Amino acid sequence: MDVLAKIYNALIADELIADQVADRIKYYEYPESGEVDKPYIIIDPLDVPQPSDFADDTWLTFDCLYQIEVWTKNRTTTRQLGERVHQVLWKLGLIQNGGLSEYDSGIFRDARRFRGKLYREDFDTIAVSLNKEE
């Protein structure tokens, strides 16, 4: 499961985020302070998705931990986008479990950590491949 893509697609599907951030949602890439003339969102995996919740000798979910950061030059915009990110990830099943808000060199940063379990999407392909082995 490509959790990064799932989070990215959910964020760009949100009208407010798409309007404010558009093509400045990045994985792993942090902008230089001088480049933050418009809002940025950075998706940063803090751990690899781990198998969780087992039944019938197989795992059912991925336990995920991600940090989503909003960087802007405006405190209110940073807060609004951070809250919207929270709402979008809540709908995916990822719950905020920490974070920080800071200001440095003219940039406001809202960094929130999200943890949750996402159900596997590949059960049909696993069943097909197991039947071929029999």
mmCIF file of N, CA, C and O in Angstrom, residues 37-113:
data_model
loop_
_atom_site.group_PDB
_atom_site.id
_atom_site.type_symbol
_atom_site.label_atom_id
_atom_site.label_comp_id
_atom_site.label_asym_id
_atom_site.label_seq_id
_atom_site.Cartn_x
_atom_site.Cartn_y
_atom_site.Cartn_z
ATOM 1 N N ASP A 37 7.515 31.651 -0.294
ATOM 2 C CA ASP A 37 6.714 32.831 -0.603
ATOM 3 C C ASP A 37 5.235 32.467 -0.692
ATOM 4 O O ASP A 37 4.372 33.329 -0.638
ATOM 5 N N LYS A 38 4.937 31.178 -0.812
ATOM 6 C CA LYS A 38 3.578 30.647 -0.814
ATOM 7 C C LYS A 38 3.565 29.445 0.127
ATOM 8 O O LYS A 38 4.613 28.883 0.434
ATOM 9 N N PRO A 39 2.387 29.004 0.586
ATOM 10 C CA PRO A 39 2.327 27.874 1.519
ATOM 11 C C PRO A 39 2.898 26.577 0.939
ATOM 12 O O PRO A 39 2.770 26.303 -0.258
ATOM 13 N N TYR A 40 3.528 25.802 1.812
ATOM 14 C CA TYR A 40 4.044 24.471 1.497
ATOM 15 C C TYR A 40 3.468 23.473 2.481
ATOM 16 O O TYR A 40 3.253 23.805 3.654
ATOM 17 N N ILE A 41 3.270 22.236 2.012
ATOM 18 C CA ILE A 41 2.942 21.120 2.894
ATOM 19 C C ILE A 41 3.970 20.029 2.623
ATOM 20 O O ILE A 41 4.233 19.681 1.468
ATOM 21 N N ILE A 42 4.553 19.497 3.706
ATOM 22 C CA ILE A 42 5.545 18.440 3.587
ATOM 23 C C ILE A 42 5.009 17.201 4.303
ATOM 24 O O ILE A 42 4.611 17.263 5.467
ATOM 25 N N ILE A 43 4.993 16.075 3.590
ATOM 26 C CA ILE A 43 4.574 14.789 4.151
ATOM 27 C C ILE A 43 5.849 14.018 4.487
ATOM 28 O O ILE A 43 6.669 13.763 3.602
ATOM 29 N N ASP A 44 6.010 13.651 5.743
ATOM 30 C CA ASP A 44 7.235 13.000 6.190
ATOM 31 C C ASP A 44 6.901 11.722 6.958
ATOM 32 O O ASP A 44 6.387 11.788 8.073
ATOM 33 N N PRO A 45 7.188 10.547 6.371
ATOM 34 C CA PRO A 45 6.962 9.308 7.123
ATOM 35 C C PRO A 45 7.963 9.217 8.277
ATOM 36 O O PRO A 45 9.146 9.436 8.079
ATOM 37 N N LEU A 46 7.474 8.923 9.467
ATOM 38 C CA LEU A 46 8.355 8.786 10.623
ATOM 39 C C LEU A 46 8.726 7.339 10.887
ATOM 40 O O LEU A 46 9.630 7.052 11.655
ATOM 41 N N ASP A 47 8.009 6.426 10.253
ATOM 42 C CA ASP A 47 8.275 4.997 10.359
ATOM 43 C C ASP A 47 7.637 4.330 9.146
ATOM 44 O O ASP A 47 6.725 4.888 8.544
ATOM 45 N N VAL A 48 8.115 3.161 8.800
ATOM 46 C CA VAL A 48 7.479 2.438 7.692
ATOM 47 C C VAL A 48 6.158 1.853 8.188
ATOM 48 O O VAL A 48 6.039 1.508 9.372
ATOM 49 N N PRO A 49 5.140 1.758 7.323
ATOM 50 C CA PRO A 49 3.887 1.121 7.747
ATOM 51 C C PRO A 49 4.176 -0.315 8.198
ATOM 52 O O PRO A 49 4.868 -1.068 7.503
ATOM 53 N N GLN A 50 3.667 -0.680 9.370
ATOM 54 C CA GLN A 50 3.968 -1.995 9.939
ATOM 55 C C GLN A 50 2.718 -2.855 10.000
ATOM 56 O O GLN A 50 1.633 -2.361 10.327
ATOM 57 N N PRO A 51 2.871 -4.156 9.696
ATOM 58 C CA PRO A 51 1.725 -5.065 9.790
ATOM 59 C C PRO A 51 1.147 -5.069 11.202
ATOM 60 O O PRO A 51 1.882 -5.021 12.189
ATOM 61 N N SER A 52 -0.187 -5.129 11.264
ATOM 62 C CA SER A 52 -0.867 -5.084 12.556
ATOM 63 C C SER A 52 -2.205 -5.800 12.439
ATOM 64 O O SER A 52 -2.678 -6.061 11.341
ATOM 65 N N ASP A 53 -2.820 -6.085 13.555
ATOM 66 C CA ASP A 53 -4.138 -6.717 13.619
ATOM 67 C C ASP A 53 -4.192 -7.990 12.782
ATOM 68 O O ASP A 53 -4.523 -7.965 11.603
ATOM 69 N N PHE A 54 -3.898 -9.103 13.407
ATOM 70 C CA PHE A 54 -3.778 -10.385 12.722
ATOM 71 C C PHE A 54 -5.029 -11.235 12.889
ATOM 72 O O PHE A 54 -5.693 -11.192 13.921
ATOM 73 N N ALA A 55 -5.340 -12.013 11.835
ATOM 74 C CA ALA A 55 -6.437 -12.984 11.871
ATOM 75 C C ALA A 55 -6.131 -14.069 10.843
ATOM 76 O O ALA A 55 -5.636 -13.776 9.753
ATOM 77 N N ASP A 56 -6.399 -15.304 11.192
ATOM 78 C CA ASP A 56 -6.170 -16.433 10.284
ATOM 79 C C ASP A 56 -4.765 -16.408 9.692
ATOM 80 O O ASP A 56 -4.564 -16.561 8.483
ATOM 81 N N ASP A 57 -3.779 -16.184 10.535
ATOM 82 C CA ASP A 57 -2.364 -16.202 10.146
ATOM 83 C C ASP A 57 -1.994 -15.174 9.085
ATOM 84 O O ASP A 57 -1.091 -15.394 8.277
ATOM 85 N N THR A 58 -2.693 -14.060 9.044
ATOM 86 C CA THR A 58 -2.311 -12.974 8.139
ATOM 87 C C THR A 58 -2.602 -11.638 8.826
ATOM 88 O O THR A 58 -3.417 -11.563 9.732
ATOM 89 N N TRP A 59 -1.924 -10.607 8.382
ATOM 90 C CA TRP A 59 -2.145 -9.280 8.970
ATOM 91 C C TRP A 59 -3.188 -8.539 8.152
ATOM 92 O O TRP A 59 -3.273 -8.679 6.941
ATOM 93 N N LEU A 60 -3.975 -7.728 8.878
ATOM 94 C CA LEU A 60 -5.120 -7.064 8.267
ATOM 95 C C LEU A 60 -4.900 -5.575 8.007
ATOM 96 O O LEU A 60 -5.530 -5.005 7.120
ATOM 97 N N THR A 61 -4.045 -4.932 8.801
ATOM 98 C CA THR A 61 -3.884 -3.480 8.712
ATOM 99 C C THR A 61 -2.416 -3.090 8.681
ATOM 100 O O THR A 61 -1.530 -3.882 9.024
ATOM 101 N N PHE A 62 -2.173 -1.858 8.255
ATOM 102 C CA PHE A 62 -0.872 -1.206 8.374
ATOM 103 C C PHE A 62 -0.977 -0.195 9.504
ATOM 104 O O PHE A 62 -1.899 0.625 9.513
ATOM 105 N N ASP A 63 -0.055 -0.245 10.449
ATOM 106 C CA ASP A 63 0.033 0.780 11.493
ATOM 107 C C ASP A 63 0.986 1.850 10.953
ATOM 108 O O ASP A 63 2.146 1.565 10.645
ATOM 109 N N CYS A 64 0.509 3.077 10.811
ATOM 110 C CA CYS A 64 1.254 4.142 10.138
ATOM 111 C C CYS A 64 1.531 5.311 11.075
ATOM 112 O O CYS A 64 0.706 5.634 11.928
ATOM 113 N N LEU A 65 2.685 5.956 10.879
ATOM 114 C CA LEU A 65 3.052 7.150 11.633
ATOM 115 C C LEU A 65 3.658 8.163 10.660
ATOM 116 O O LEU A 65 4.698 7.895 10.045
ATOM 117 N N TYR A 66 2.983 9.308 10.515
ATOM 118 C CA TYR A 66 3.411 10.350 9.578
ATOM 119 C C TYR A 66 3.410 11.710 10.262
ATOM 120 O O TYR A 66 2.626 11.950 11.180
ATOM 121 N N GLN A 67 4.283 12.571 9.785
ATOM 122 C CA GLN A 67 4.265 13.972 10.208
ATOM 123 C C GLN A 67 3.940 14.817 8.986
ATOM 124 O O GLN A 67 4.549 14.649 7.932
ATOM 125 N N ILE A 68 2.961 15.693 9.136
ATOM 126 C CA ILE A 68 2.569 16.602 8.059
ATOM 127 C C ILE A 68 2.871 18.018 8.541
ATOM 128 O O ILE A 68 2.389 18.429 9.596
ATOM 129 N N GLU A 69 3.667 18.741 7.763
ATOM 130 C CA GLU A 69 4.061 20.095 8.139
ATOM 131 C C GLU A 69 3.480 21.111 7.165
ATOM 132 O O GLU A 69 3.476 20.880 5.960
ATOM 133 N N VAL A 70 3.013 22.222 7.713
ATOM 134 C CA VAL A 70 2.538 23.352 6.920
ATOM 135 C C VAL A 70 3.502 24.502 7.187
ATOM 136 O O VAL A 70 3.751 24.840 8.341
ATOM 137 N N TRP A 71 4.056 25.089 6.122
ATOM 138 C CA TRP A 71 4.971 26.229 6.226
ATOM 139 C C TRP A 71 4.379 27.397 5.450
ATOM 140 O O TRP A 71 4.063 27.256 4.264
ATOM 141 N N THR A 72 4.206 28.547 6.108
ATOM 142 C CA THR A 72 3.783 29.758 5.407
ATOM 143 C C THR A 72 4.406 30.966 6.115
ATOM 144 O O THR A 72 4.973 30.843 7.197
ATOM 145 N N LYS A 73 4.217 32.125 5.509
ATOM 146 C CA LYS A 73 4.668 33.373 6.130
ATOM 147 C C LYS A 73 3.560 34.048 6.931
ATOM 148 O O LYS A 73 3.765 35.111 7.475
ATOM 149 N N ASN A 74 2.387 33.406 7.000
ATOM 150 C CA ASN A 74 1.242 33.996 7.684
ATOM 151 C C ASN A 74 0.736 33.030 8.754
ATOM 152 O O ASN A 74 0.348 31.904 8.445
ATOM 153 N N ARG A 75 0.699 33.474 10.000
ATOM 154 C CA ARG A 75 0.309 32.618 11.109
ATOM 155 C C ARG A 75 -1.107 32.065 10.949
ATOM 156 O O ARG A 75 -1.364 30.882 11.161
ATOM 157 N N THR A 76 -2.041 32.906 10.526
ATOM 158 C CA THR A 76 -3.432 32.485 10.379
ATOM 159 C C THR A 76 -3.578 31.443 9.271
ATOM 160 O O THR A 76 -4.269 30.441 9.438
ATOM 161 N N THR A 77 -2.913 31.664 8.156
ATOM 162 C CA THR A 77 -2.958 30.696 7.054
ATOM 163 C C THR A 77 -2.370 29.365 7.492
ATOM 164 O O THR A 77 -2.911 28.296 7.179
ATOM 165 N N THR A 78 -1.257 29.416 8.226
ATOM 166 C CA THR A 78 -0.624 28.188 8.714
ATOM 167 C C THR A 78 -1.588 27.416 9.605
ATOM 168 O O THR A 78 -1.751 26.204 9.458
ATOM 169 N N ARG A 79 -2.241 28.106 10.521
ATOM 170 C CA ARG A 79 -3.193 27.461 11.430
ATOM 171 C C ARG A 79 -4.378 26.865 10.669
ATOM 172 O O ARG A 79 -4.771 25.725 10.900
ATOM 173 N N GLN A 80 -4.942 27.635 9.723
ATOM 174 C CA GLN A 80 -6.093 27.146 8.952
ATOM 175 C C GLN A 80 -5.730 25.902 8.144
ATOM 176 O O GLN A 80 -6.492 24.930 8.114
ATOM 177 N N LEU A 81 -4.587 25.942 7.485
ATOM 178 C CA LEU A 81 -4.173 24.775 6.693
ATOM 179 C C LEU A 81 -3.856 23.583 7.590
ATOM 180 O O LEU A 81 -4.186 22.442 7.254
ATOM 181 N N GLY A 82 -3.233 23.835 8.737
ATOM 182 C CA GLY A 82 -2.951 22.748 9.680
ATOM 183 C C GLY A 82 -4.225 22.078 10.159
ATOM 184 O O GLY A 82 -4.306 20.845 10.245
ATOM 185 N N GLU A 83 -5.236 22.878 10.461
ATOM 186 C CA GLU A 83 -6.519 22.323 10.885
ATOM 187 C C GLU A 83 -7.196 21.547 9.759
ATOM 188 O O GLU A 83 -7.819 20.509 9.983
ATOM 189 N N ARG A 84 -7.061 22.030 8.535
ATOM 190 C CA ARG A 84 -7.666 21.317 7.400
ATOM 191 C C ARG A 84 -6.940 19.994 7.152
ATOM 192 O O ARG A 84 -7.569 18.972 6.867
ATOM 193 N N VAL A 85 -5.615 19.994 7.274
ATOM 194 C CA VAL A 85 -4.862 18.741 7.161
ATOM 195 C C VAL A 85 -5.374 17.745 8.199
ATOM 196 O O VAL A 85 -5.588 16.563 7.893
ATOM 197 N N HIS A 86 -5.583 18.212 9.419
ATOM 198 C CA HIS A 86 -6.121 17.361 10.486
ATOM 199 C C HIS A 86 -7.452 16.727 10.056
ATOM 200 O O HIS A 86 -7.660 15.527 10.219
ATOM 201 N N GLN A 87 -8.354 17.523 9.486
ATOM 202 C CA GLN A 87 -9.666 17.021 9.060
ATOM 203 C C GLN A 87 -9.529 15.981 7.947
ATOM 204 O O GLN A 87 -10.214 14.953 7.957
ATOM 205 N N VAL A 88 -8.651 16.243 6.993
ATOM 206 C CA VAL A 88 -8.461 15.314 5.865
ATOM 207 C C VAL A 88 -7.896 13.987 6.359
ATOM 208 O O VAL A 88 -8.374 12.916 5.969
ATOM 209 N N LEU A 89 -6.885 14.032 7.215
ATOM 210 C CA LEU A 89 -6.288 12.793 7.703
ATOM 211 C C LEU A 89 -7.219 12.034 8.637
ATOM 212 O O LEU A 89 -7.182 10.806 8.685
ATOM 213 N N TRP A 90 -8.064 12.757 9.372
ATOM 214 C CA TRP A 90 -9.071 12.110 10.213
ATOM 215 C C TRP A 90 -9.979 11.223 9.357
ATOM 216 O O TRP A 90 -10.309 10.102 9.727
ATOM 217 N N LYS A 91 -10.379 11.738 8.197
ATOM 218 C CA LYS A 91 -11.249 10.972 7.293
ATOM 219 C C LYS A 91 -10.549 9.723 6.762
ATOM 220 O O LYS A 91 -11.210 8.748 6.416
ATOM 221 N N LEU A 92 -9.221 9.750 6.690
ATOM 222 C CA LEU A 92 -8.461 8.570 6.263
ATOM 223 C C LEU A 92 -8.303 7.551 7.385
ATOM 224 O O LEU A 92 -7.891 6.422 7.144
ATOM 225 N N GLY A 93 -8.580 7.980 8.619
ATOM 226 C CA GLY A 93 -8.407 7.088 9.764
ATOM 227 C C GLY A 93 -7.110 7.330 10.519
ATOM 228 O O GLY A 93 -6.718 6.513 11.352
ATOM 229 N N LEU A 94 -6.445 8.445 10.228
ATOM 230 C CA LEU A 94 -5.211 8.782 10.934
ATOM 231 C C LEU A 94 -5.523 9.857 11.973
ATOM 232 O O LEU A 94 -6.104 10.894 11.651
ATOM 233 N N ILE A 95 -5.140 9.612 13.216
ATOM 234 C CA ILE A 95 -5.479 10.464 14.345
ATOM 235 C C ILE A 95 -4.243 11.268 14.757
ATOM 236 O O ILE A 95 -3.154 10.712 14.883
ATOM 237 N N GLN A 96 -4.438 12.554 14.996
ATOM 238 C CA GLN A 96 -3.320 13.391 15.439
ATOM 239 C C GLN A 96 -2.897 12.960 16.834
ATOM 240 O O GLN A 96 -3.713 12.829 17.735
ATOM 241 N N ASN A 97 -1.585 12.731 17.023
ATOM 242 C CA ASN A 97 -1.109 12.324 18.347
ATOM 243 C C ASN A 97 0.118 13.123 18.785
ATOM 244 O O ASN A 97 0.969 12.634 19.496
ATOM 245 N N GLY A 98 0.197 14.351 18.347
ATOM 246 C CA GLY A 98 1.291 15.222 18.763
ATOM 247 C C GLY A 98 1.598 16.240 17.685
ATOM 248 O O GLY A 98 0.983 16.251 16.622
ATOM 249 N N GLY A 99 2.549 17.090 17.992
ATOM 250 C CA GLY A 99 2.956 18.079 17.017
ATOM 251 C C GLY A 99 3.557 19.296 17.685
ATOM 252 O O GLY A 99 3.780 19.312 18.889
ATOM 253 N N LEU A 100 3.822 20.300 16.872
ATOM 254 C CA LEU A 100 4.363 21.547 17.399
ATOM 255 C C LEU A 100 4.038 22.680 16.445
ATOM 256 O O LEU A 100 3.741 22.481 15.275
ATOM 257 N N SER A 101 4.088 23.878 17.013
ATOM 258 C CA SER A 101 3.878 25.083 16.235
ATOM 259 C C SER A 101 5.047 25.999 16.563
ATOM 260 O O SER A 101 5.342 26.218 17.742
ATOM 261 N N GLU A 102 5.736 26.505 15.531
ATOM 262 C CA GLU A 102 6.882 27.367 15.803
ATOM 263 C C GLU A 102 7.028 28.445 14.744
ATOM 264 O O GLU A 102 6.435 28.365 13.674
ATOM 265 N N TYR A 103 7.827 29.438 15.080
ATOM 266 C CA TYR A 103 8.108 30.556 14.190
ATOM 267 C C TYR A 103 9.613 30.761 14.169
ATOM 268 O O TYR A 103 10.251 30.820 15.228
ATOM 269 N N ASP A 104 10.190 30.847 12.961
ATOM 270 C CA ASP A 104 11.623 31.087 12.835
ATOM 271 C C ASP A 104 11.908 31.703 11.474
ATOM 272 O O ASP A 104 11.376 31.245 10.458
ATOM 273 N N SER A 105 12.721 32.719 11.447
ATOM 274 C CA SER A 105 13.162 33.367 10.201
ATOM 275 C C SER A 105 12.006 33.782 9.295
ATOM 276 O O SER A 105 12.074 33.605 8.079
ATOM 277 N N GLY A 106 10.915 34.270 9.885
ATOM 278 C CA GLY A 106 9.790 34.750 9.098
ATOM 279 C C GLY A 106 8.849 33.664 8.611
ATOM 280 O O GLY A 106 7.940 33.935 7.835
ATOM 281 N N ILE A 107 9.046 32.424 9.057
ATOM 282 C CA ILE A 107 8.224 31.297 8.610
ATOM 283 C C ILE A 107 7.473 30.705 9.806
ATOM 284 O O ILE A 107 8.065 30.395 10.839
ATOM 285 N N PHE A 108 6.161 30.538 9.634
ATOM 286 C CA PHE A 108 5.341 29.844 10.629
ATOM 287 C C PHE A 108 5.259 28.384 10.208
ATOM 288 O O PHE A 108 5.034 28.079 9.033
ATOM 289 N N ARG A 109 5.446 27.496 11.172
ATOM 290 C CA ARG A 109 5.459 26.058 10.884
ATOM 291 C C ARG A 109 4.508 25.344 11.838
ATOM 292 O O ARG A 109 4.596 25.500 13.050
ATOM 293 N N ASP A 110 3.597 24.574 11.269
ATOM 294 C CA ASP A 110 2.670 23.738 12.013
ATOM 295 C C ASP A 110 3.012 22.302 11.642
ATOM 296 O O ASP A 110 2.822 21.898 10.497
ATOM 297 N N ALA A 111 3.562 21.548 12.578
ATOM 298 C CA ALA A 111 3.969 20.158 12.314
ATOM 299 C C ALA A 111 3.137 19.238 13.197
ATOM 300 O O ALA A 111 3.234 19.301 14.418
ATOM 301 N N ARG A 112 2.317 18.413 12.565
ATOM 302 C CA ARG A 112 1.433 17.508 13.311
ATOM 303 C C ARG A 112 1.779 16.068 12.978
ATOM 304 O O ARG A 112 2.035 15.726 11.817
ATOM 305 N N ARG A 113 1.767 15.234 14.011
ATOM 306 C CA ARG A 113 2.010 13.800 13.831
ATOM 307 C C ARG A 113 0.683 13.055 13.866
ATOM 308 O O ARG A 113 -0.184 13.343 14.687
#
